[in-house]
Coordinates of C-alpha atoms in Angstrom, one line a residue:
M1 CA -146.6 -56.0 231.5
V2 CA -143.8 -58.5 230.8
A3 CA -142.6 -59.0 227.3
K4 CA -143.0 -62.5 226.0
R5 CA -141.0 -64.5 223.5
S6 CA -143.0 -65.0 220.3
S7 CA -142.5 -67.8 217.8
P8 CA -141.0 -66.5 214.5
N9 CA -143.6 -68.6 212.7
T10 CA -146.6 -67.0 214.3
S11 CA -149.6 -66.5 212.0
D12 CA -152.1 -63.7 212.2
N13 CA -155.9 -64.1 212.1
S14 CA -156.0 -63.8 208.4
G15 CA -153.7 -66.8 208.0
I16 CA -150.9 -64.7 206.6
S17 CA -147.6 -66.0 207.8
V18 CA -145.4 -63.4 209.5
L19 CA -141.9 -63.3 208.2
P20 CA -139.2 -64.7 210.6
A21 CA -137.9 -61.4 212.1
P22 CA -137.9 -59.4 215.3
L23 CA -141.6 -59.3 216.2
A24 CA -144.0 -57.4 218.4
R25 CA -147.8 -57.6 219.0
V26 CA -149.5 -54.2 219.3
R27 CA -153.0 -53.4 220.6
L28 CA -154.9 -51.1 218.2
A29 CA -157.0 -49.4 220.8
D30 CA -154.1 -47.6 222.6
G31 CA -151.0 -48.6 220.5
C32 CA -149.5 -50.5 223.5
L33 CA -146.9 -53.2 222.7
L34 CA -148.2 -56.4 224.3
E35 CA -145.3 -58.7 223.7
S36 CA -142.1 -59.0 221.7
N37 CA -139.4 -61.6 221.0
E38 CA -135.7 -61.5 222.0
E39 CA -134.6 -60.7 218.4
L40 CA -136.4 -57.4 218.5
L41 CA -134.9 -56.4 221.8
A42 CA -131.4 -57.3 220.5
L43 CA -132.0 -55.3 217.3
A44 CA -133.2 -52.2 219.1
G45 CA -130.4 -52.4 221.7
T46 CA -132.8 -51.6 224.5
D47 CA -134.6 -53.3 227.4
V48 CA -138.1 -54.6 227.7
D49 CA -139.4 -51.5 229.6
A50 CA -138.6 -49.2 226.7
W51 CA -140.9 -51.2 224.5
L52 CA -143.9 -52.1 226.7
G53 CA -146.8 -49.7 226.5
P54 CA -147.0 -47.0 223.9
G55 CA -143.3 -45.9 224.2
W56 CA -142.2 -48.2 221.4
V57 CA -143.7 -45.8 218.8
N58 CA -141.2 -43.1 219.8
L59 CA -138.4 -45.3 218.6
L60 CA -139.7 -45.1 215.0
S61 CA -139.0 -42.3 212.6
A62 CA -142.8 -42.2 211.9
S63 CA -145.8 -43.8 213.6
V64 CA -147.2 -47.0 212.3
D65 CA -150.6 -46.6 210.9
A66 CA -152.1 -49.1 213.3
T67 CA -155.7 -48.3 212.4
A68 CA -155.3 -49.6 208.9
A69 CA -154.6 -53.1 210.0
T70 CA -152.8 -53.6 206.6
T71 CA -149.2 -53.6 205.5
S72 CA -147.4 -50.4 206.2
V73 CA -143.8 -49.4 205.9
T74 CA -141.6 -47.0 207.8
R75 CA -137.9 -46.9 208.7
F76 CA -135.6 -46.0 211.6
D77 CA -131.9 -46.3 212.1
T78 CA -130.5 -48.6 214.8
A79 CA -127.4 -48.0 216.8
A80 CA -125.5 -50.2 214.4
G81 CA -126.2 -47.9 211.5
D82 CA -128.6 -50.3 209.8
T83 CA -132.0 -49.4 208.4
V84 CA -135.0 -51.2 209.7
E85 CA -138.1 -51.8 207.6
V86 CA -141.3 -52.1 209.7
R87 CA -144.2 -54.2 208.3
V88 CA -147.6 -54.3 210.0
R89 CA -150.1 -57.0 209.5
A90 CA -153.4 -58.0 211.1
A91 CA -153.0 -60.4 214.1
A92 CA -156.4 -60.6 215.9
P93 CA -159.4 -58.3 216.2
G94 CA -158.0 -55.1 217.7
E95 CA -154.3 -56.2 217.3
V96 CA -151.5 -56.2 214.8
W97 CA -148.2 -58.0 214.4
V98 CA -145.2 -55.7 213.7
A99 CA -142.2 -57.3 211.9
F100 CA -138.9 -55.4 212.0
L101 CA -136.8 -56.4 209.0
P102 CA -133.2 -55.2 209.3
Q103 CA -131.4 -54.0 206.0
P104 CA -127.6 -53.9 206.4
A105 CA -125.8 -50.8 205.1
S106 CA -124.2 -52.8 202.3
K107 CA -127.6 -53.6 200.8
R108 CA -128.6 -50.0 201.1
A109 CA -125.4 -49.0 199.3
D110 CA -126.1 -51.5 196.5
D111 CA -129.5 -50.0 196.0
L112 CA -128.1 -46.5 196.0
G113 CA -125.3 -47.5 193.7
R114 CA -127.7 -48.9 191.2
L115 CA -129.8 -45.8 191.3
V116 CA -126.7 -43.5 190.8
A117 CA -125.5 -45.8 187.9
M118 CA -128.8 -45.0 186.1
L119 CA -127.7 -41.4 186.2
S120 CA -124.2 -42.1 184.8
E121 CA -122.6 -41.2 188.1
V122 CA -120.3 -42.9 190.6
L123 CA -121.1 -42.1 194.2
W124 CA -118.1 -42.4 196.6
E125 CA -117.3 -41.8 200.2
W126 CA -113.9 -40.9 201.7
D127 CA -113.4 -41.8 205.4
L128 CA -110.5 -39.6 206.5
R129 CA -110.2 -41.5 209.7
K130 CA -109.6 -44.7 207.9
G131 CA -107.9 -43.1 204.9
S132 CA -110.0 -45.2 202.5
V133 CA -112.4 -44.5 199.7
S134 CA -115.5 -46.7 199.3
Y135 CA -118.1 -46.8 196.6
F136 CA -121.8 -47.4 196.7
G137 CA -122.8 -50.6 194.8
E138 CA -121.1 -53.8 193.9
G139 CA -118.6 -53.7 191.0
V140 CA -119.3 -50.0 190.6
R141 CA -117.9 -48.3 187.4
A142 CA -118.4 -45.1 185.5
P143 CA -120.2 -45.6 182.1
G144 CA -117.6 -45.4 179.4
F145 CA -114.6 -45.6 181.8
E146 CA -112.4 -48.7 181.3
G147 CA -110.9 -49.7 184.6
S148 CA -111.5 -49.9 188.3
F149 CA -111.5 -47.0 190.8
P150 CA -108.8 -46.7 193.4
A151 CA -109.3 -47.3 197.1
T152 CA -107.2 -44.5 198.5
P153 CA -107.0 -40.7 197.9
E154 CA -103.3 -41.0 197.0
A155 CA -104.1 -43.6 194.3
W156 CA -106.9 -41.3 193.0
M157 CA -104.4 -38.5 192.5
D158 CA -102.0 -40.8 190.7
I159 CA -104.5 -41.5 187.9
I160 CA -105.5 -37.9 187.4
H161 CA -103.7 -36.3 184.4
E162 CA -100.7 -34.4 185.5
D163 CA -102.0 -31.2 183.8
E164 CA -105.1 -31.2 186.1
R165 CA -103.5 -32.7 189.2
A166 CA -102.6 -29.4 190.8
L167 CA -106.1 -28.1 190.2
A168 CA -107.5 -31.2 191.9
V169 CA -105.3 -30.8 194.9
Q170 CA -106.3 -27.1 195.3
A171 CA -110.0 -27.7 194.9
L172 CA -110.1 -30.5 197.4
G173 CA -107.9 -28.6 199.8
D174 CA -110.2 -25.6 199.7
C175 CA -113.2 -27.8 200.4
L176 CA -111.5 -29.7 203.4
S177 CA -110.3 -26.5 204.9
G178 CA -113.7 -24.9 204.8
R179 CA -112.7 -22.1 202.4
R180 CA -115.3 -23.5 200.0
D181 CA -118.4 -25.5 200.9
R182 CA -117.9 -27.9 198.0
Y183 CA -115.6 -28.5 195.0
R184 CA -116.1 -29.1 191.3
F185 CA -113.5 -29.6 188.6
E186 CA -113.0 -31.3 185.3
H187 CA -110.0 -33.6 184.7
R188 CA -108.8 -36.5 182.7
L189 CA -108.6 -39.9 184.4
L190 CA -106.3 -42.7 183.4
Q191 CA -108.1 -45.8 182.3
G192 CA -107.0 -49.4 182.5
D193 CA -106.1 -49.4 178.8
G194 CA -103.6 -46.5 179.2
R195 CA -105.9 -43.9 177.6
Y196 CA -107.3 -40.8 179.4
R197 CA -111.0 -40.0 179.7
W198 CA -112.6 -36.7 180.7
M199 CA -114.5 -36.8 184.0
L200 CA -116.3 -34.3 186.2
S201 CA -115.6 -34.6 190.0
R202 CA -117.9 -32.9 192.6
G203 CA -118.0 -33.3 196.4
L204 CA -118.5 -31.8 199.8
V205 CA -117.6 -32.5 203.4
V206 CA -120.6 -34.3 205.1
E207 CA -119.1 -34.7 208.6
R208 CA -116.7 -32.8 210.8
D209 CA -115.6 -33.2 214.4
E210 CA -116.2 -30.7 217.1
A211 CA -113.0 -28.8 216.1
G212 CA -114.2 -28.5 212.5
H213 CA -111.8 -31.1 211.1
P214 CA -113.3 -33.1 208.2
L215 CA -114.2 -36.7 208.9
R216 CA -116.2 -37.8 205.8
V217 CA -116.3 -36.5 202.3
M218 CA -118.9 -37.7 199.7
G219 CA -118.9 -36.9 196.0
L220 CA -119.8 -37.9 192.5
V221 CA -117.7 -38.7 189.5
T222 CA -119.4 -38.2 186.1
D223 CA -118.2 -39.3 182.6
I224 CA -118.1 -36.2 180.4
E225 CA -116.0 -37.5 177.5
R226 CA -118.7 -37.1 174.9
R227 CA -119.6 -33.6 176.2
R228 CA -115.9 -32.6 175.9
Q229 CA -115.7 -34.0 172.4
R230 CA -118.8 -32.0 171.4
E231 CA -117.3 -28.9 172.9
E232 CA -114.0 -29.5 171.1
E233 CA -115.7 -30.1 167.8
R234 CA -117.7 -26.9 168.3
L235 CA -114.5 -24.9 169.1
R236 CA -112.8 -26.5 166.1
L237 CA -115.7 -25.5 163.8
E238 CA -115.7 -22.0 165.3
G239 CA -112.0 -21.7 164.7
Q240 CA -112.4 -22.8 161.1
L241 CA -115.1 -20.2 160.6
R242 CA -113.0 -17.5 162.1
Q243 CA -110.0 -18.6 160.0
M244 CA -112.2 -18.6 156.8
Q245 CA -113.5 -15.2 157.6
K246 CA -110.0 -13.9 158.3
L247 CA -108.6 -15.3 155.1
D248 CA -111.5 -14.0 153.1
A249 CA -111.0 -10.5 154.6
L250 CA -107.3 -10.6 154.0
G251 CA -107.9 -11.9 150.5
Q252 CA -110.2 -8.9 149.7
F253 CA -107.7 -6.5 151.3
T254 CA -104.7 -7.9 149.4
G255 CA -106.7 -8.1 146.2
G256 CA -107.6 -4.4 146.5
I257 CA -104.0 -3.5 147.0
A258 CA -103.0 -5.6 144.1
H259 CA -105.5 -4.0 141.8
D260 CA -104.5 -0.4 142.6
F261 CA -100.8 -1.1 142.6
N262 CA -101.0 -3.1 139.3
N263 CA -102.6 -0.1 137.7
I264 CA -99.7 2.1 138.9
L265 CA -97.2 -0.4 137.7
A266 CA -98.9 -0.7 134.3
S267 CA -98.3 3.0 133.7
V268 CA -94.7 2.8 134.9
L269 CA -93.9 -0.3 132.9
G270 CA -95.8 0.9 129.8
Y271 CA -94.3 4.3 129.5
A272 CA -90.8 3.0 130.2
E273 CA -91.2 0.6 127.3
L274 CA -92.5 3.4 125.1
G275 CA -89.4 5.4 126.0
L276 CA -87.3 2.5 124.9
L277 CA -89.1 2.3 121.7
E278 CA -88.6 5.9 120.8
S279 CA -85.3 6.8 122.4
G280 CA -82.1 6.8 120.4
S281 CA -79.8 7.7 123.4
Q282 CA -78.1 4.6 124.8
P283 CA -77.7 6.1 128.3
L284 CA -81.4 6.9 128.4
R285 CA -82.2 3.4 127.2
D286 CA -80.1 2.0 130.0
Y287 CA -82.0 4.1 132.5
L288 CA -85.3 3.1 131.1
G289 CA -84.3 -0.5 131.1
Q290 CA -83.6 -0.3 134.8
V291 CA -87.1 1.2 135.3
V292 CA -88.6 -1.7 133.4
R293 CA -86.8 -4.3 135.5
S294 CA -87.8 -2.6 138.7
A295 CA -91.5 -2.5 137.5
E296 CA -91.3 -6.2 136.7
R297 CA -90.0 -7.0 140.2
G298 CA -92.9 -5.0 141.6
R299 CA -95.2 -7.1 139.4
D300 CA -93.7 -10.3 140.8
L301 CA -94.4 -9.0 144.3
I302 CA -98.0 -8.3 143.5
S303 CA -98.4 -11.7 141.9
K304 CA -97.5 -13.2 145.3
L305 CA -100.2 -11.1 146.9
L306 CA -102.7 -12.4 144.3
L307 CA -101.7 -16.0 144.9
F308 CA -102.7 -15.5 148.6
S309 CA -106.0 -13.8 147.7
R310 CA -106.9 -16.6 145.3
G311 CA -105.6 -19.4 147.5
G312 CA -108.1 -22.0 148.3
A313 CA -110.8 -20.8 146.0
A314 CA -113.2 -23.4 144.7
G315 CA -112.2 -24.7 141.2
A316 CA -108.8 -23.1 141.3
V317 CA -106.9 -26.4 140.8
R318 CA -104.7 -26.0 137.8
Q319 CA -104.3 -28.8 135.2
A320 CA -100.5 -28.2 134.9
S321 CA -98.3 -31.0 136.1
S322 CA -94.6 -31.3 136.9
S323 CA -92.1 -33.9 137.8
L324 CA -90.3 -33.5 141.1
L325 CA -87.0 -32.5 139.5
P326 CA -87.4 -28.8 140.3
V327 CA -87.1 -29.7 144.0
A328 CA -83.5 -31.0 143.7
E329 CA -82.6 -28.3 141.2
T330 CA -83.8 -25.5 143.5
L331 CA -81.8 -26.9 146.4
R332 CA -78.7 -27.0 144.3
M333 CA -79.3 -23.4 143.4
L334 CA -80.0 -22.4 147.0
R335 CA -76.9 -24.2 148.6
P336 CA -74.4 -21.3 147.9
M337 CA -76.8 -18.9 149.5
L338 CA -77.0 -20.9 152.8
P339 CA -74.3 -20.7 155.5
S340 CA -71.6 -23.4 155.1
T341 CA -72.2 -24.3 158.8
L342 CA -75.8 -25.3 158.0
T343 CA -76.4 -28.9 157.3
V344 CA -78.9 -29.5 154.4
E345 CA -80.2 -33.0 153.7
F346 CA -82.4 -34.1 150.9
E347 CA -84.2 -37.4 150.6
Q348 CA -86.6 -38.6 147.9
Q349 CA -88.6 -41.8 147.8
P350 CA -88.2 -43.6 144.5
S351 CA -90.8 -43.9 141.8
L352 CA -92.9 -40.9 143.0
P353 CA -95.6 -39.7 140.5
D354 CA -95.7 -36.3 139.0
V355 CA -97.7 -33.7 140.8
Q356 CA -100.5 -31.3 139.8
I357 CA -98.5 -28.1 139.9
D358 CA -96.5 -26.2 137.4
P359 CA -92.6 -26.3 137.8
G360 CA -92.3 -22.6 138.6
S361 CA -94.8 -22.9 141.5
L362 CA -93.1 -26.0 142.8
Q363 CA -89.8 -24.2 142.8
Q364 CA -91.3 -21.3 144.6
L365 CA -92.6 -23.6 147.4
V366 CA -89.2 -25.2 147.9
L367 CA -87.5 -21.7 147.8
N368 CA -89.9 -20.1 150.3
L369 CA -89.9 -23.0 152.8
T370 CA -86.1 -23.5 152.7
I371 CA -85.5 -19.7 153.2
N372 CA -88.0 -19.8 156.1
A373 CA -86.2 -22.7 157.7
R374 CA -82.8 -21.0 157.2
D375 CA -84.1 -17.9 159.1
A376 CA -85.4 -20.1 161.9
V377 CA -82.2 -22.1 162.3
G378 CA -79.5 -19.3 161.9
E379 CA -75.9 -20.1 161.2
N380 CA -75.8 -23.6 162.9
G381 CA -78.3 -26.4 162.7
W382 CA -79.9 -28.6 160.0
I383 CA -82.6 -28.5 157.4
R384 CA -84.1 -31.6 155.9
I385 CA -86.2 -31.8 152.7
A386 CA -88.0 -35.0 151.9
L387 CA -90.3 -36.2 149.2
R388 CA -92.5 -39.2 149.9
S389 CA -95.9 -40.6 149.0
G390 CA -98.4 -41.1 151.8
Y391 CA -102.0 -42.0 152.5
E392 CA -103.1 -39.2 154.9
A393 CA -106.0 -39.9 157.2
A394 CA -108.7 -37.3 157.3
T395 CA -107.5 -34.3 159.4
A396 CA -107.6 -30.5 159.4
C397 CA -105.5 -28.3 157.2
A398 CA -103.2 -25.9 159.0
S399 CA -103.8 -23.0 156.5
C400 CA -107.4 -23.3 155.4
P401 CA -110.7 -24.1 157.1
G402 CA -111.2 -27.4 155.2
Q403 CA -110.7 -31.0 156.2
I404 CA -108.1 -33.0 154.3
E405 CA -109.8 -35.9 152.7
A406 CA -108.1 -39.3 153.1
G407 CA -106.3 -40.4 149.9
E408 CA -103.1 -40.6 148.0
W409 CA -100.8 -37.5 148.2
V410 CA -97.3 -36.6 147.4
A411 CA -95.8 -35.0 150.5
L412 CA -93.0 -32.3 150.4
E413 CA -91.6 -32.0 153.9
V414 CA -89.3 -29.3 155.1
S415 CA -88.1 -29.6 158.7
D416 CA -85.5 -27.8 160.8
D417 CA -84.2 -27.7 164.4
G418 CA -84.9 -24.1 164.9
A419 CA -86.7 -22.4 167.8
G420 CA -90.1 -23.7 166.8
M421 CA -93.4 -21.8 167.1
T422 CA -95.9 -20.9 169.7
T423 CA -99.6 -21.5 169.2
D424 CA -100.2 -17.8 168.6
V425 CA -97.5 -17.6 165.9
R426 CA -98.8 -20.8 164.2
A427 CA -102.2 -19.1 164.0
R428 CA -100.8 -16.2 162.1
I429 CA -97.9 -17.4 160.0
F430 CA -100.0 -17.5 156.7
D431 CA -101.2 -13.9 157.1
P432 CA -99.6 -11.5 154.5
F433 CA -97.0 -9.2 156.0
F434 CA -96.9 -11.1 159.3
S435 CA -93.3 -11.8 160.2
T436 CA -91.4 -12.7 163.4
K437 CA -88.2 -11.1 161.9
E438 CA -87.0 -7.6 162.8
S439 CA -88.4 -4.7 160.8
G440 CA -86.9 -4.6 157.4
A441 CA -85.6 -8.2 157.5
G442 CA -88.4 -9.6 155.3
S443 CA -91.7 -8.9 153.6
G444 CA -93.7 -11.4 155.6
L445 CA -95.1 -12.9 152.3
G446 CA -93.1 -16.1 152.1
L447 CA -95.6 -18.4 153.9
S448 CA -98.7 -16.6 152.6
V449 CA -97.4 -17.3 149.1
V450 CA -97.0 -21.0 150.1
H451 CA -100.6 -20.9 151.3
G452 CA -101.8 -19.4 148.0
I453 CA -99.8 -21.8 145.7
V454 CA -100.7 -25.0 147.6
H455 CA -104.4 -24.2 147.7
E456 CA -104.6 -22.9 144.2
H457 CA -103.4 -26.3 143.1
G458 CA -105.8 -28.3 145.4
G459 CA -103.3 -29.1 148.1
H460 CA -103.1 -28.7 151.8
V461 CA -100.5 -27.8 154.5
L462 CA -99.7 -29.6 157.8
I463 CA -97.5 -28.1 160.6
D464 CA -95.7 -29.8 163.5
S465 CA -94.0 -27.3 165.7
E466 CA -93.4 -26.6 169.4
P467 CA -91.3 -23.9 171.1
G468 CA -87.8 -25.2 171.3
G469 CA -88.6 -28.3 169.2
G470 CA -88.1 -27.2 165.7
T471 CA -90.7 -27.1 162.9
R472 CA -91.8 -29.4 160.1
F473 CA -94.0 -28.2 157.2
T474 CA -95.7 -30.9 155.2
L475 CA -97.2 -29.8 151.8
L476 CA -99.7 -32.4 150.5
L477 CA -99.7 -32.2 146.7
R478 CA -102.1 -34.0 144.4
P479 CA -100.5 -36.7 142.1
A480 CA -100.9 -35.9 138.4
P481 CA -103.4 -38.1 136.6
A482 CA -101.7 -40.8 134.5
V483 CA -102.8 -39.3 131.2
P484 CA -100.7 -37.5 128.6
V485 CA -100.7 -33.7 129.0
A486 CA -101.4 -31.8 125.8
P487 CA -98.4 -29.7 124.7
E488 CA -98.6 -26.0 125.2
E489 CA -99.2 -23.8 122.2
S490 CA -96.2 -22.2 120.8
A491 CA -95.7 -18.5 121.7
S492 CA -97.3 -16.0 119.4
P493 CA -94.9 -13.8 117.4
T494 CA -94.2 -10.4 118.9
V495 CA -94.1 -8.6 115.6
I496 CA -97.5 -7.3 114.5
S497 CA -98.9 -4.6 112.2
G498 CA -102.3 -3.1 112.7
T499 CA -102.4 -1.0 109.6
G500 CA -106.0 -0.4 108.5
M501 CA -107.4 -1.8 111.8
T502 CA -109.3 0.1 114.5
V503 CA -109.1 -0.7 118.3
L504 CA -111.6 0.4 121.0
V505 CA -109.8 0.8 124.4
V506 CA -112.0 1.2 127.5
D507 CA -110.1 1.9 130.8
D508 CA -111.0 4.3 133.6
E509 CA -107.3 5.0 134.3
P510 CA -106.3 7.9 132.0
A511 CA -102.6 7.0 132.1
I512 CA -103.2 3.4 131.1
G513 CA -105.5 4.5 128.3
A514 CA -103.0 7.0 127.0
W515 CA -100.2 4.4 127.1
L516 CA -102.3 1.8 125.2
R517 CA -103.2 4.5 122.6
R518 CA -99.5 5.4 122.0
L519 CA -98.3 1.8 121.9
L520 CA -101.1 0.6 119.5
Q521 CA -100.6 3.6 117.2
F522 CA -96.9 2.7 117.1
E523 CA -98.0 -0.7 115.8
G524 CA -100.1 1.0 113.1
F525 CA -103.6 0.7 114.7
E526 CA -106.2 3.4 114.7
V527 CA -107.2 3.8 118.4
E528 CA -110.1 5.4 120.3
V529 CA -110.0 5.5 124.1
Y530 CA -112.9 5.8 126.5
Q531 CA -112.8 6.1 130.3
D532 CA -116.6 5.7 130.6
S533 CA -117.7 2.2 129.7
E534 CA -121.3 3.3 129.0
A535 CA -120.1 6.0 126.6
A536 CA -118.0 3.4 124.9
L537 CA -121.0 1.2 124.5
N538 CA -123.1 4.0 123.0
H539 CA -120.3 4.8 120.5
F540 CA -119.9 1.1 119.6
E541 CA -123.7 0.8 118.9
E542 CA -123.5 3.5 116.2
H543 CA -121.0 1.5 114.0
P544 CA -120.5 -2.1 115.4
E545 CA -118.7 -3.2 112.2
R546 CA -116.1 -0.5 112.4
W547 CA -114.1 -2.1 115.2
D548 CA -111.6 -4.9 114.8
L549 CA -110.7 -5.3 118.4
V550 CA -111.9 -4.2 121.9
I551 CA -109.5 -4.0 124.9
T552 CA -111.3 -3.3 128.2
D553 CA -110.6 -3.1 131.9
Q554 CA -112.8 -5.1 134.3
S555 CA -113.3 -2.8 137.4
M556 CA -114.8 0.4 136.1
P557 CA -117.6 2.8 137.1
G558 CA -120.9 2.0 135.4
L559 CA -120.5 -1.2 133.3
S560 CA -117.8 -3.7 134.3
G561 CA -115.7 -5.4 131.7
V562 CA -117.8 -8.5 131.8
E563 CA -121.0 -6.5 131.5
L564 CA -119.7 -4.5 128.7
A565 CA -118.6 -7.6 126.8
D566 CA -122.1 -9.1 127.2
E567 CA -123.5 -5.9 125.5
L568 CA -120.9 -5.8 122.8
L569 CA -121.3 -9.5 121.9
A570 CA -125.1 -9.1 121.8
L571 CA -124.6 -6.4 119.1
R572 CA -121.8 -8.3 117.3
P573 CA -121.2 -12.0 118.3
D574 CA -117.9 -12.3 116.5
M575 CA -116.3 -9.3 118.2
P576 CA -112.8 -10.1 119.5
I577 CA -112.5 -8.7 123.1
L578 CA -109.4 -8.7 125.3
I579 CA -109.9 -8.3 129.1
C580 CA -107.0 -6.5 130.9
T581 CA -107.3 -6.2 134.6
G582 CA -105.2 -5.6 137.7
F583 CA -107.3 -8.0 139.9
S584 CA -110.8 -9.4 139.7
E585 CA -112.7 -12.0 141.7
F586 CA -115.0 -12.6 138.7
V587 CA -112.8 -13.1 135.7
N588 CA -109.4 -14.8 135.3
A589 CA -107.4 -16.7 132.8
D590 CA -109.4 -19.9 133.5
N591 CA -112.9 -18.5 132.9
A592 CA -112.3 -15.6 130.5
C593 CA -113.1 -17.7 127.4
D594 CA -116.4 -19.0 129.0
L595 CA -117.3 -15.3 129.6
G596 CA -116.9 -14.5 125.9
F597 CA -113.5 -13.0 125.9
S598 CA -110.9 -13.8 123.3
G599 CA -108.0 -13.4 125.7
F600 CA -107.0 -12.4 129.2
L601 CA -104.2 -10.1 130.3
Q602 CA -103.0 -9.5 133.9
K603 CA -101.8 -5.9 134.5
P604 CA -99.2 -4.7 134.4
V605 CA -98.8 -5.9 130.8
S606 CA -95.6 -5.7 128.9
A607 CA -95.5 -4.7 125.2
R608 CA -94.5 -8.2 124.2
E609 CA -97.4 -9.7 126.1
L610 CA -99.8 -7.3 124.5
R611 CA -98.5 -8.0 121.0
A612 CA -98.8 -11.7 121.5
A613 CA -102.4 -11.5 122.8
I614 CA -103.4 -9.3 119.8
G615 CA -101.7 -11.7 117.5
R616 CA -103.8 -14.6 118.8
C617 CA -107.0 -12.5 118.5
L618 CA -106.2 -11.1 115.1
P619 CA -104.2 -13.5 113.0
A620 CA -104.2 -11.0 110.1
V621 CA -101.8 -8.7 112.0
Q622 CA -99.1 -11.3 111.7
G623 CA -99.1 -11.2 107.9
P624 CA -96.4 -9.9 105.5
A625 CA -96.9 -6.4 106.6
A626 CA -95.7 -7.3 110.1
Q627 CA -92.8 -9.2 108.7
G628 CA -91.9 -6.2 106.6
Q629 CA -91.9 -3.9 109.6
A630 CA -89.6 -6.3 111.4
A631 CA -87.2 -6.2 108.4
Q632 CA -87.1 -2.4 108.7
G633 CA -85.3 -2.8 112.0
R634 CA -87.7 -0.7 114.0
G635 CA -86.6 -0.9 117.7
R636 CA -88.9 -3.0 119.8
V637 CA -89.1 -4.2 123.4
T638 CA -89.4 -8.0 123.6

């Protein structure tokens, strides 16, 4: 049968107009093609004989459902690479019209591109023969990515961040060579606005020649910026949690050391002072004086440990305030101790407010940071100290797990041109006893003390340091409120007389109890000492009115000092009680009064400090009898 040319406007029996397209008329009984137009033959790229009879069906990817005599759709690829949509409609009884509607590859790509865009992906194809990269869809872009995608592989590599570029080259090379069947890597991509955005690239070779050389590669680019941000936030929070747990563990460890060592120092210092009170030999007094001074240096060292263990505790902000004069004064004091070849610069912004920190602590901060910078720089280099005001944006503190709230701060900056620090060193610099110096060259407490002081006063620390790039410490201190500060009370006199008064001492350390007994007896008190707090309570219950003063330790077997005080005050609400402890997480100078104590003493306690505290609790001991004792010239340690 000879194929005939059909009019593109032919209508079927149902009156439905057939779309202008390559057409064919097919008999339903045997599926034979009866006639076709020239457009169909040109589209198929074949001759009439291939179409006449039932053979035309073999050119389709699936048979047309001719029995339905309704619209049906199937597809096949032509030699040109286009897709053809086949629509079947009723023509006459027993026949159908078949319309072949070509869809160019570009339209197909647009549809696919729109589909992929719904999935937040960019689908691309790299033709290695042409050396070009094409994308599916018009105006294709990755959601969130600002900028257009390059048209060549070389241009792609240019916008991948240099830190991930080598990984990209290796992953793609492994895929092209066949060492891996596909590749996947995460990288940052340069946007049109100059910022980088995290992307995920995946791909595989979809066509090779007979020799196995790659011809076409297809892949996807996915925007993962938000996912990376969530991961970074999770890692940051985990790091803060680990840092908080580490600081907590170190705080408990150092607090335990401080408590035990303070008890030892209390005995050393106390008995040395007793020796000074009772000795008439000047050489012996000189020896004992040296013991006292050594014990006091040990006490200062332990106080540094306690600063670390208390650092950052909630509610630890002190109300003391200071001008910034101690900064310049400390630098003048330090200058002779620094190498003459070392350049030291100091700059202070005018009209800075006072800060919420006591002068001694501020001096300690400057001292520790400057010495730390000196050790980092060596004999030659520079150290810069600057004071400025600043509004710091919310960021993370370098020495505590908290965020720095945005607000007004006074910044103390100490920078140097030393060797800088690695990430590992920065993570540990505030740990007590950690030091990069040689063994014996330092205690490793300098920066842990900085941590403790700053956070005890509600401040924060920032660090900027890279290996070979020097270091800058920035301490953010709170400005002091613009209100007058109440003057401190004058120091209590150190001459007392306890004649006719009875003191109950409760301390589980026998040596400390014996020292307190001897010192208080020397001052005229009658003293009873108990190592067992529960036994002391039982004895107190028998005659509550007998006692004029109770001095108790905090950490003891049985009842603690706080618990003992509760029981004693229940029996006698006006009972003066002094708490004397080496270290405690539960009681300190700030809350001792709220817990019912009349005073707080930190071990080791000197004789002068003890007399002053007793004088504040018992004003009667400062009367004429005390002055009379002073007139007798009895030797005392002050």
